[in-house]
Every structure is written in structure tokens, then in C-alpha cells.
Short mmCIF file of C-alpha atoms and ligand atoms in Angstrom, two decimals:
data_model
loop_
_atom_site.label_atom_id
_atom_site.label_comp_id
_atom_site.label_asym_id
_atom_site.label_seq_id
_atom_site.Cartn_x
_atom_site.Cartn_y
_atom_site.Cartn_z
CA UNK A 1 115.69 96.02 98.85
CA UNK A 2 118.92 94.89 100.74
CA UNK A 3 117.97 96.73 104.27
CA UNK A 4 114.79 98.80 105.57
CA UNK A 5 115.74 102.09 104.39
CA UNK A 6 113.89 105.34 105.89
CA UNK A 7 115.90 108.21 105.58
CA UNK A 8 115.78 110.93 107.53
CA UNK A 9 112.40 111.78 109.44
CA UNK A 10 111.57 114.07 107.03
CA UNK A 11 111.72 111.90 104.01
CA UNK A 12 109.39 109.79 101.92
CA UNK A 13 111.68 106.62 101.20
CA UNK A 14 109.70 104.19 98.50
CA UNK A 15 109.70 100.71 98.99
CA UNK A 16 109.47 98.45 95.79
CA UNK A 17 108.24 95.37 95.11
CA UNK A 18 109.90 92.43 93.12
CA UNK A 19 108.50 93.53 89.92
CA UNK A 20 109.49 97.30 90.44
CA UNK A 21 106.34 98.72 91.65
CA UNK A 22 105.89 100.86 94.67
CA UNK A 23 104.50 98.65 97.59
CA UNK A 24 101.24 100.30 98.18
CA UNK A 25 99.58 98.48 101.22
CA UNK A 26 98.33 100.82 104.09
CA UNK A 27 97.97 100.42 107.70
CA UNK A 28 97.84 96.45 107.44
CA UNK A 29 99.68 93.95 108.86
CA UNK A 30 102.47 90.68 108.52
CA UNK A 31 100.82 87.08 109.05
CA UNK A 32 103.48 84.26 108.52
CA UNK A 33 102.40 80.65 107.26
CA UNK A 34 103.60 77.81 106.22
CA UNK A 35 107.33 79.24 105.91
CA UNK A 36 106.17 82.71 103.96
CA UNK A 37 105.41 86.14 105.24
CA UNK A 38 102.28 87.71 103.67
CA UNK A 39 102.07 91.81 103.91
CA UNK A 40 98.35 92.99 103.56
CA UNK A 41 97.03 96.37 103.47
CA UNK A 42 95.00 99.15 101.57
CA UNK A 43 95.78 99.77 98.62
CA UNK A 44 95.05 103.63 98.04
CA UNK A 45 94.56 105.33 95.04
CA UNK A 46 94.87 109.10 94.10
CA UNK A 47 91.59 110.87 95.62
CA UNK A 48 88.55 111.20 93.51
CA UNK A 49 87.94 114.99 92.37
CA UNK A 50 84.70 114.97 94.83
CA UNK A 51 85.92 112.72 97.46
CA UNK A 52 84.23 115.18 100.24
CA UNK A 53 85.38 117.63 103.00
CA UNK A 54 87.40 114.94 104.51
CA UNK A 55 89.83 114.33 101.99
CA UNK A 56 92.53 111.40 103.25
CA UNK A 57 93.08 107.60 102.24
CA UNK A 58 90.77 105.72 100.77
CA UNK A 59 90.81 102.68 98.05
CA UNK A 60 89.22 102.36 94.61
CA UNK A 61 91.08 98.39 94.75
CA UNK A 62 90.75 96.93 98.42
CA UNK A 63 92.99 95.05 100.21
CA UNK A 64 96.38 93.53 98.52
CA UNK A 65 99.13 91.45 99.31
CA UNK A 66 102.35 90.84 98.85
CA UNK A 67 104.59 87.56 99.98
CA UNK A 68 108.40 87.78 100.64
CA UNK A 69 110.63 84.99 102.91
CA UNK A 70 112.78 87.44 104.14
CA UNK A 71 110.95 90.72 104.52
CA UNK A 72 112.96 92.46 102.26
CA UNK A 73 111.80 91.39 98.88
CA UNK A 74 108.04 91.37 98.47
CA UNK A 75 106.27 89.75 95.56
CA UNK A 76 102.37 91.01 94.61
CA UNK A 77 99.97 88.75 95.20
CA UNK A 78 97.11 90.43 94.01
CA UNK A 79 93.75 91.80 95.49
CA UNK A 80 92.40 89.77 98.52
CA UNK A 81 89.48 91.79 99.13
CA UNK A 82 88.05 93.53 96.02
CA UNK A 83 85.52 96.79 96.21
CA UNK A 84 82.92 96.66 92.92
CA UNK A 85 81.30 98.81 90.69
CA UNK A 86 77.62 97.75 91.95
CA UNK A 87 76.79 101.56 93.48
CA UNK A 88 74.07 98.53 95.67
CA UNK A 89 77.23 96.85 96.72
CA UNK A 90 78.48 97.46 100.55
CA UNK A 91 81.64 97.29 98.92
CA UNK A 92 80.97 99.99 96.16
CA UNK A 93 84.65 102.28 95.83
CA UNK A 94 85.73 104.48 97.05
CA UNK A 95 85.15 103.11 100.16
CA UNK A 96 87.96 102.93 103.05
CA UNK A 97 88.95 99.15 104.53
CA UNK A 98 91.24 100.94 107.16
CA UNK A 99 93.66 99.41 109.11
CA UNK A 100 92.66 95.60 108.02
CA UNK A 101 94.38 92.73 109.92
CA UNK A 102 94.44 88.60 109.60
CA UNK A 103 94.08 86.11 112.04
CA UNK A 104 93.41 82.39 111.30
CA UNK A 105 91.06 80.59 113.22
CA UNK A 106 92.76 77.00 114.12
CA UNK A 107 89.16 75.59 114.86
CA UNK A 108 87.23 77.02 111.87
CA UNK A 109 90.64 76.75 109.65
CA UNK A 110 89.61 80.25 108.39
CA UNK A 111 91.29 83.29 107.69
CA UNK A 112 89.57 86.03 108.91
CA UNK A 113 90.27 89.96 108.18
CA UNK A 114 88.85 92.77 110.65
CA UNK A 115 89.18 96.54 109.24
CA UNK A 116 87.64 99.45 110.32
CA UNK A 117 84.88 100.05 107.08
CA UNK A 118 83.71 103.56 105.85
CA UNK A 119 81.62 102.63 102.99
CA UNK A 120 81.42 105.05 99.49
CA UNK A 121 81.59 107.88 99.40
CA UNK A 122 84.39 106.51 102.06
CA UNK A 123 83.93 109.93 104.55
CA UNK A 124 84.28 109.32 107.77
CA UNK A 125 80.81 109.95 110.03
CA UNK A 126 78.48 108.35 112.17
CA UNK A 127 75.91 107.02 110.34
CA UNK A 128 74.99 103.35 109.32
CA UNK A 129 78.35 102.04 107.37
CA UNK A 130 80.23 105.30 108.24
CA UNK A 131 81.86 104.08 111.46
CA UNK A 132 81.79 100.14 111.70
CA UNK A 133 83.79 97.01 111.47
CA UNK A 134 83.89 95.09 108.46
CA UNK A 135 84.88 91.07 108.46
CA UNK A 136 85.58 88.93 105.63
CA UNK A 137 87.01 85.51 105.58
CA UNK A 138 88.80 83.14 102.89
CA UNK A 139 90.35 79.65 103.18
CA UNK A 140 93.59 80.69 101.87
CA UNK A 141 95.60 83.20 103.20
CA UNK A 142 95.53 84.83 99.58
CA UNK A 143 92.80 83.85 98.09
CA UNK A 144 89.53 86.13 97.48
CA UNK A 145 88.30 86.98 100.66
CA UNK A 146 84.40 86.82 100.86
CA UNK A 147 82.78 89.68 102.29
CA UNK A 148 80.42 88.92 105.62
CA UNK A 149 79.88 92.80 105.90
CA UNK A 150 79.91 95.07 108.71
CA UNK A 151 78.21 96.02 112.46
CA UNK A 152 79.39 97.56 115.71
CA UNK A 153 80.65 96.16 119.15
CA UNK A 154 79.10 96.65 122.29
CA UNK A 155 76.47 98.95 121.28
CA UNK A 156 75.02 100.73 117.98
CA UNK A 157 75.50 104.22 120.22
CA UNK A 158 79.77 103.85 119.94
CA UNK A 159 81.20 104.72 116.51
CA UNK A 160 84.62 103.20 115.24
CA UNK A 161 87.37 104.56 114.57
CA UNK A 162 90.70 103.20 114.63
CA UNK A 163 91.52 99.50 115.00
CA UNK A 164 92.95 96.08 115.62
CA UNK A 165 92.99 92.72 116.03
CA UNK A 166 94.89 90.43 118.35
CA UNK A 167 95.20 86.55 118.85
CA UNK A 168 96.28 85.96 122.04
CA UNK A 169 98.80 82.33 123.01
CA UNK A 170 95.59 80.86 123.81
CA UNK A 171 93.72 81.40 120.55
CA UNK A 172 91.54 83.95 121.85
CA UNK A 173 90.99 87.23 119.93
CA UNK A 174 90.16 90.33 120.61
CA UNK A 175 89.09 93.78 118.84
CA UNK A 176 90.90 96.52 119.96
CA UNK A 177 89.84 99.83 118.87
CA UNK A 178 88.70 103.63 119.27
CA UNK A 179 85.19 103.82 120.20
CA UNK A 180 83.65 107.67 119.89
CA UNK A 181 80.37 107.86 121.86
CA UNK A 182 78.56 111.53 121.45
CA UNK A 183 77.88 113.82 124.05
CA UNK A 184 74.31 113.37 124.99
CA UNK A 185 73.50 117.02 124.80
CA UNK A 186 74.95 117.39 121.20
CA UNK A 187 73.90 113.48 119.62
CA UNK A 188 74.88 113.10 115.90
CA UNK A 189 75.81 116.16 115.94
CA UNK A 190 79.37 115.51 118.44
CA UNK A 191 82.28 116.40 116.16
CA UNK A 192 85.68 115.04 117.02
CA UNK A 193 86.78 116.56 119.94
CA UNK A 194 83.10 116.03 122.16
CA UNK A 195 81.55 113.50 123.68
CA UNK A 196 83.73 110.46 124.95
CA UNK A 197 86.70 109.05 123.03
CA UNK A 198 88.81 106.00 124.40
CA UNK A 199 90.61 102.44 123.51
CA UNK A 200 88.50 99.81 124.04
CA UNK A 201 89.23 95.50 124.07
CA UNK A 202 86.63 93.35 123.12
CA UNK A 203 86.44 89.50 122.94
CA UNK A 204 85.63 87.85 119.02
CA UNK A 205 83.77 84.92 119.34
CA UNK A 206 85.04 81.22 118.93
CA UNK A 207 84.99 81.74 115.22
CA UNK A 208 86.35 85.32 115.52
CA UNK A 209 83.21 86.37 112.79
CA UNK A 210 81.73 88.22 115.79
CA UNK A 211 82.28 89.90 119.01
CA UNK A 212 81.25 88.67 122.40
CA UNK A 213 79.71 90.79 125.61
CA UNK A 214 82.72 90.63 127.40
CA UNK A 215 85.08 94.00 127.28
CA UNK A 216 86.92 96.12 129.03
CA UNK A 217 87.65 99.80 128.30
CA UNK A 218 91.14 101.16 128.40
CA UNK A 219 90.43 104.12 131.08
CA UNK A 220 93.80 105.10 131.00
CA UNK A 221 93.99 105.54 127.17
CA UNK A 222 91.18 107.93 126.06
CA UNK A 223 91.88 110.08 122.79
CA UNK A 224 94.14 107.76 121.77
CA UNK A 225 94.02 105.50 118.42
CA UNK A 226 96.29 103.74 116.15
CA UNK A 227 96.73 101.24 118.68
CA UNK A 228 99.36 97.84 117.79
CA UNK A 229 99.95 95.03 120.17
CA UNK A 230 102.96 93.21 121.27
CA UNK A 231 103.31 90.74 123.67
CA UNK A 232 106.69 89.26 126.12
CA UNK A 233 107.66 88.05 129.14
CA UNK A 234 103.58 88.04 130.12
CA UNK A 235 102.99 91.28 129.41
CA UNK A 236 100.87 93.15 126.74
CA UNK A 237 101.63 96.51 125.19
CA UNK A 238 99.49 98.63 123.35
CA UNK A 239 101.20 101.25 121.18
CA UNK A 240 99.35 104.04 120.28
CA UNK A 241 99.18 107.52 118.86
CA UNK A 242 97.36 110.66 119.78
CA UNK A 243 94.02 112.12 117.45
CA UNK A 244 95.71 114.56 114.98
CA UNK A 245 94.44 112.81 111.86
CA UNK A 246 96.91 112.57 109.11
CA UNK A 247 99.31 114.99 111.22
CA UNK A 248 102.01 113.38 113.65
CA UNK A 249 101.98 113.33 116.99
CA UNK A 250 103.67 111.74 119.80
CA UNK A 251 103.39 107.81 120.67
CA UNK A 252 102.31 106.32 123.97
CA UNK A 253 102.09 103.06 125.28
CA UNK A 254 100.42 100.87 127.84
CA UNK A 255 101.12 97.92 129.40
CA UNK A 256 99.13 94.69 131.06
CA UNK A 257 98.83 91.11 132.41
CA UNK A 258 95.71 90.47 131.23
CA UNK A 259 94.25 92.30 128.36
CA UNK A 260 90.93 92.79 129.76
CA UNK A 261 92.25 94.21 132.98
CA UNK A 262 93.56 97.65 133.99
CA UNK A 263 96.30 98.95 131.43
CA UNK A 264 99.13 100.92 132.64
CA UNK A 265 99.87 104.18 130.53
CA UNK A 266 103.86 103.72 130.68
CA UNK A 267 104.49 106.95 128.54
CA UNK A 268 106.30 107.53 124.68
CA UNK A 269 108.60 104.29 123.85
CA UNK A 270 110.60 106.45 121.08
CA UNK A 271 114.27 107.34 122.53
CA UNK A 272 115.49 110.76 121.06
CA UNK A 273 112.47 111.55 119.39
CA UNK A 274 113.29 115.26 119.32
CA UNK A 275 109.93 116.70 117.53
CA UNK A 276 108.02 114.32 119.45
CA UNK A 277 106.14 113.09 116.26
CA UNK A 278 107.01 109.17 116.44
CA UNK A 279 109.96 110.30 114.41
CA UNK A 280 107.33 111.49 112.08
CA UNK A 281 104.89 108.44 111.82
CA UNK A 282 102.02 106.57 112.79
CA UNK A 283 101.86 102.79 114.21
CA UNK A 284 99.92 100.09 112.38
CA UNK A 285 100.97 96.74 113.84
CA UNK A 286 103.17 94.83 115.26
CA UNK A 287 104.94 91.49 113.88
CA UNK A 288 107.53 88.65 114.94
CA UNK A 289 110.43 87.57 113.15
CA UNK A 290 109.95 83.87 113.23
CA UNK A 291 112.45 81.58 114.53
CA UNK A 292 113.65 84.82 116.58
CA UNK A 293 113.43 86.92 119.48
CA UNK A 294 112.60 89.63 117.57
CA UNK A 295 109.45 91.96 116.69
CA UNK A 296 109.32 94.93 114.33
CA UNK A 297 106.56 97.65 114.65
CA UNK A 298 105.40 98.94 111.50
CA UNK A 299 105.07 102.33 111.12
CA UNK A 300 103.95 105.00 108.68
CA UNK A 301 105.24 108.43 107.18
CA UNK A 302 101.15 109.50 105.63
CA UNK A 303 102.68 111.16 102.78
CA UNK A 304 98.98 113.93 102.28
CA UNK A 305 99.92 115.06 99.12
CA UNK A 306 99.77 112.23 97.71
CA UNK A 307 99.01 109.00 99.81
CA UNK A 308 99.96 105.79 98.18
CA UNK A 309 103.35 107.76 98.01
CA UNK A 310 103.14 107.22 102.07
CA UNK A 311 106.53 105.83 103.16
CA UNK A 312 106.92 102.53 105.72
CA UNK A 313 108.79 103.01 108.83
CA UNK A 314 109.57 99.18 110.55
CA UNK A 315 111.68 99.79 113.58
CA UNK A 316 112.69 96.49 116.13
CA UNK A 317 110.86 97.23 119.60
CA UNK A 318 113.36 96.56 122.49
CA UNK A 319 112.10 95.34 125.44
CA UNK A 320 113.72 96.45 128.19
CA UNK A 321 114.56 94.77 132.21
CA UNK A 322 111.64 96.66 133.94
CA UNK A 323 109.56 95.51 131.38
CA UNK A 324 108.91 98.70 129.47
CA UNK A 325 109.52 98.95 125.95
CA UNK A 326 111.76 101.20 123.72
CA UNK A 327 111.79 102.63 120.17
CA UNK A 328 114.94 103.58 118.54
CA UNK A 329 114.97 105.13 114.90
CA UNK A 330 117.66 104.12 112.30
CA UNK A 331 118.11 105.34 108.83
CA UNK A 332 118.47 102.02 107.30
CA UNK A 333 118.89 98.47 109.50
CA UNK A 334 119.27 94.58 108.59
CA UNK A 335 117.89 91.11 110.24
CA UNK A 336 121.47 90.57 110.80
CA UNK A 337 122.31 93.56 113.34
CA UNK A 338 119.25 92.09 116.02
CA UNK A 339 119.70 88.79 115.47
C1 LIG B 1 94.04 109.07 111.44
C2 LIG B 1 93.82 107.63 111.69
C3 LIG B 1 93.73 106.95 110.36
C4 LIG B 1 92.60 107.59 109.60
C5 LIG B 1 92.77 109.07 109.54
C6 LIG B 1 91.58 109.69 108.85
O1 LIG B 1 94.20 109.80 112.60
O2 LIG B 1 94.85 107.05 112.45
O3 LIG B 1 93.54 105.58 110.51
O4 LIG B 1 91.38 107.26 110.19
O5 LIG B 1 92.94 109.62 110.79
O6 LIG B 1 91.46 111.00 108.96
#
């Protein structure tokens, strides 16, 4: 790949890697170390025959990486987080490690991954394992991560949903993520669109294995998910997308000081996005270009007939005077024209 190439909004553009194989690597993330970028993400796999009413992404692999130095040509590095055949295994496929992110833990010199776990038959519900966060960690930033397995912030009562993870200039972290509560009248029984639905930041422990009492909900930002974080000039944003599941919708994003203070909802960042659709995607994180000013948000095209066909959208954020930030999309775009 010479440039990111994504067509026209309407178009599933495939990404290869270096040995010619589509980049398959879903709703993860970019950590750079020691002079290499590493891309993690989902690998997904064609649905299973009986994979439920819910249908959507899900992996029979687990999590893979890839490793390029300039973010244009990506090598495989293999499975960091494998799923089993042991039906007693938390991590028996297909099961769903959504949205997984890195951070590495300066104290504890561990990586550590976050996703948002649906265990086998990998449908999204409510019960134990069907709306949790998963953590592994590894030594390595591509070695075998080692499963620690999975629980719930705040409270047993608030399923997951969408999620991320952030390490802040301080080495703090924080979960960020869409926490469903049911309506008390209805309990278990809440579908999607009852009870309470919002964005919620909570603190990881020291060793970032575990989450701490101290949160803060995102009042401004209920029935939103998909959320990515960027941070400049002392200010936090949170992009994020509205609840239409695997159909687009349009972006919004917030903004703060202090991440577990009041966020400001400071509307859609996309410029000329005519269908209102995130030019027809859905964030997953957002990344810096070392050694630059830069930081590319990394989007999706979910590609639902066929998923690990999905296309990758990465589009530079601008960051504007009054402190806002913008979203512009190009057909194809180099290093070279931000730099
Ligand atoms: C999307 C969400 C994805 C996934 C999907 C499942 O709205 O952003 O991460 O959970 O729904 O239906």
C-alpha cells in the first residue's frame, strides 16, 4: 500500500498485508514501541450456520497483529490472544473479543489488553459472560497474551457494551465504555432501547488488571457508544457514534479538562458529511504519528455481508483554534500531505 486508500463512501476498499492477505483486525487499535507500530484487532471469521438471532462479528481466532514502521505496509504477526476448542474454556469460539485495546503498564512492565467479551455462543445479552470486560496481559507486545478473564465495573447490575481504554500523560488509565442498566420495571428482560444507556469513565487500578471506585458518568453522552479518545492542547475528546448496530449513523463528540469531570457534547466533527453516516463508518480508536503532530482516527466501513471483508477508514483529526475538532474525508491521503 503506497497511501490509505478508501474510495468513495460507498465502497469496500481491501487493505493487504505484506504477504498479500487481507488485513483482518477489527475494532482494535495502534500501540507504538520501541521504533515499530503494532495494529491489533479481531480477527473475524465467516459466521457459523447457527450463530443465533444476532448475527454480526465474532472470531473463531482471537486477537491478531500485524507490525509495519510506516503504517502503510503491515506484516502478520500472528495470534496474540487465542480462543480454544475446550467447550469448558471462557475462551471457547465463537466468542466475540470486541473492540480490544493495549496499554503497557510502566510499573508492572506489562502489556495489558481490555475488550469488551461475549463468550460462545458470542450473542450479545445480559447474562454472566454475555456483557463484560475481558483482560489479558503478556510481557511482549506480541507475544501470547494470557487470559485473566472477565467481570464488570462499578456494579454487576450495568451490562457492557461498547469500549475503550485510555492512558492518560500521567500513566493513569481509564475504561471508557457503554454501560446498559435495565429498567427496573422490565429487569432482564430490558431490550435495547429501555432502561438507561450512557458513556461512562472509570479509573483501572495501578496495575490496570482492575478497575477502581472512582468514575464519572458522561451525562451528556447517553445512547452513545463506539467511543475513541484523543487528547491536545489539555483537552480530551471522546468520539463517538450513535446505537444503530452494524448500520451507520452520525458521529458526535465531547470534549473535557479532566476526564472524570463534566464532558461537553460539542456536536458531529465530520465536515461535508452529506448522509450524515460518518461518511459511512464507525470509530474504533484513535492513534499518534510519532515524532509528529499528528493523530489519525481509525474508522470502519462494517461490510454485513460478509465481515472480515469490512473496509478501514483512517482519517487525520484536525484540531481546530477554539479547540474543537474536525473530520475531513479523502479518497486516498499520504504521511507526507500533514506532515
Ligand atoms: C455496534 C457496536 C459494535 C458491536 C455491534 C453488535 O453498534 O458498535 O461494537 O457491538 O453493534 O451488534
Amino acid at each position: 500500500m503506497k497511501a490509505f486508500c478508501h474510495g468513495e463512501i460507498n465502497e469496500f476498499i481491501e487493505w493487504h498485508d505484506t504477504d498479500g492477505n487481507i488485513i483482518n483486525a477489527s475494532d482494535g487499535g495502534i500501540i507504538y514501541v520501541e521504533g515499530t507500530y503494532h495494529w491489533y484487532g479481531m480477527a473475524l471469521r465467516p459466521l457459523p450456520v447457527n450463530c443465533g438471532p444476532y448475527g454480526g462479528q465474532m472470531t473463531t481466532v482471537g486477537v491478531v497483529m500485524y507490525k509495519s514502521k510506516d503504517l502503510l505496509n503491515w506484516k502478520y504477526e500472528g495470534v496474540i490472544l487465542e480462543v480454544t476448542n475446550d467447550p469448558e474454556s471462557e475462551l471457547f469460539a465463537p466468542l466475540r473479543f470486541e473492540r480490544p485495546k493495549i496499554i503497557y503498564n510502566d510499573k508492572t512492565k506489562k502489556f495489558v489488553l481490555w475488550c469488551h467479551y461475549v463468550k460462545y455462543p458470542a450473542n450479545h445479552g445480559n447474562g454472566v459472560g454475555e456483557a463484560d470486560l475481558g483482560v489479558a496481559v503478556c510481557d511482549t507486545i506480541n507475544g501470547k497474551y494470557k487470559w485473566l478473564g472477565f467481570s464488570r465495573p462499578i456494579d454487576n447490575y450495568g451490562w457492557v457494551r461498547d469500549m475503550t481504554v485510555y492512558k492518560d500523560i500521567n500513566n493513569d488509565a481509564y475504561v471508557i465504555y457503554d454501560r446498559h442498566t435495565p429498567d427496573p420495571k422490565l429487569g432482564d428482560k430490558t431490550g435495547g432501547l429501555q432502561g438507561d444507556r450512557c458513556l461512562y469513565v472509570v479509573k483501572l487500578s495501578d496495575d490496570y488488571l482492575s478497575f477502581t471506585n472512582t468514575y464519572k458518568r458522561i451525562d451528556t453522552a447517553p445512547w452513545r457508544e463506539a467511543p475513541a479518545i484523543a487528547y491536545k492542547n489539555g483537552y480530551y475528546y471522546i468520539i463517538t457514534s450513535g446505537l444503530t448496530g452494524w448500520e451507520t449513523n452520525q458521529a458526535k463528540a465531547f470534549r473535557t479538562k479532566s476526564l472524570l469531570e463534566d464532558w461537553e457534547d460539542i456536536g458531529d466533527p465530520c465536515v461535508d458529511d452529506y448522509t450524515n453516516t460518518t461518511f459511512n463508518t464507525q470509530g474504533t480508536n484513535v492513534f499518534c504519528v510519532e515524532e509528529t503532530e499528528l493523530q489519525i482516527m481509525m474508522l470502519e466501513r462494517h461490510n454485513t455481508a460478509c465481515f472480515e471483508k469490512s473496509s478501514y477508514v483512517w482519517l487525520p483529526i484536525r484540531f481546530n483554534d477554539d479547540n474543537t475538532i474536525s473530520l475531513h474525508y479523502t479518497k486516498n491521503w499520504r504521511l507526507s500531505d500533514f506532515l
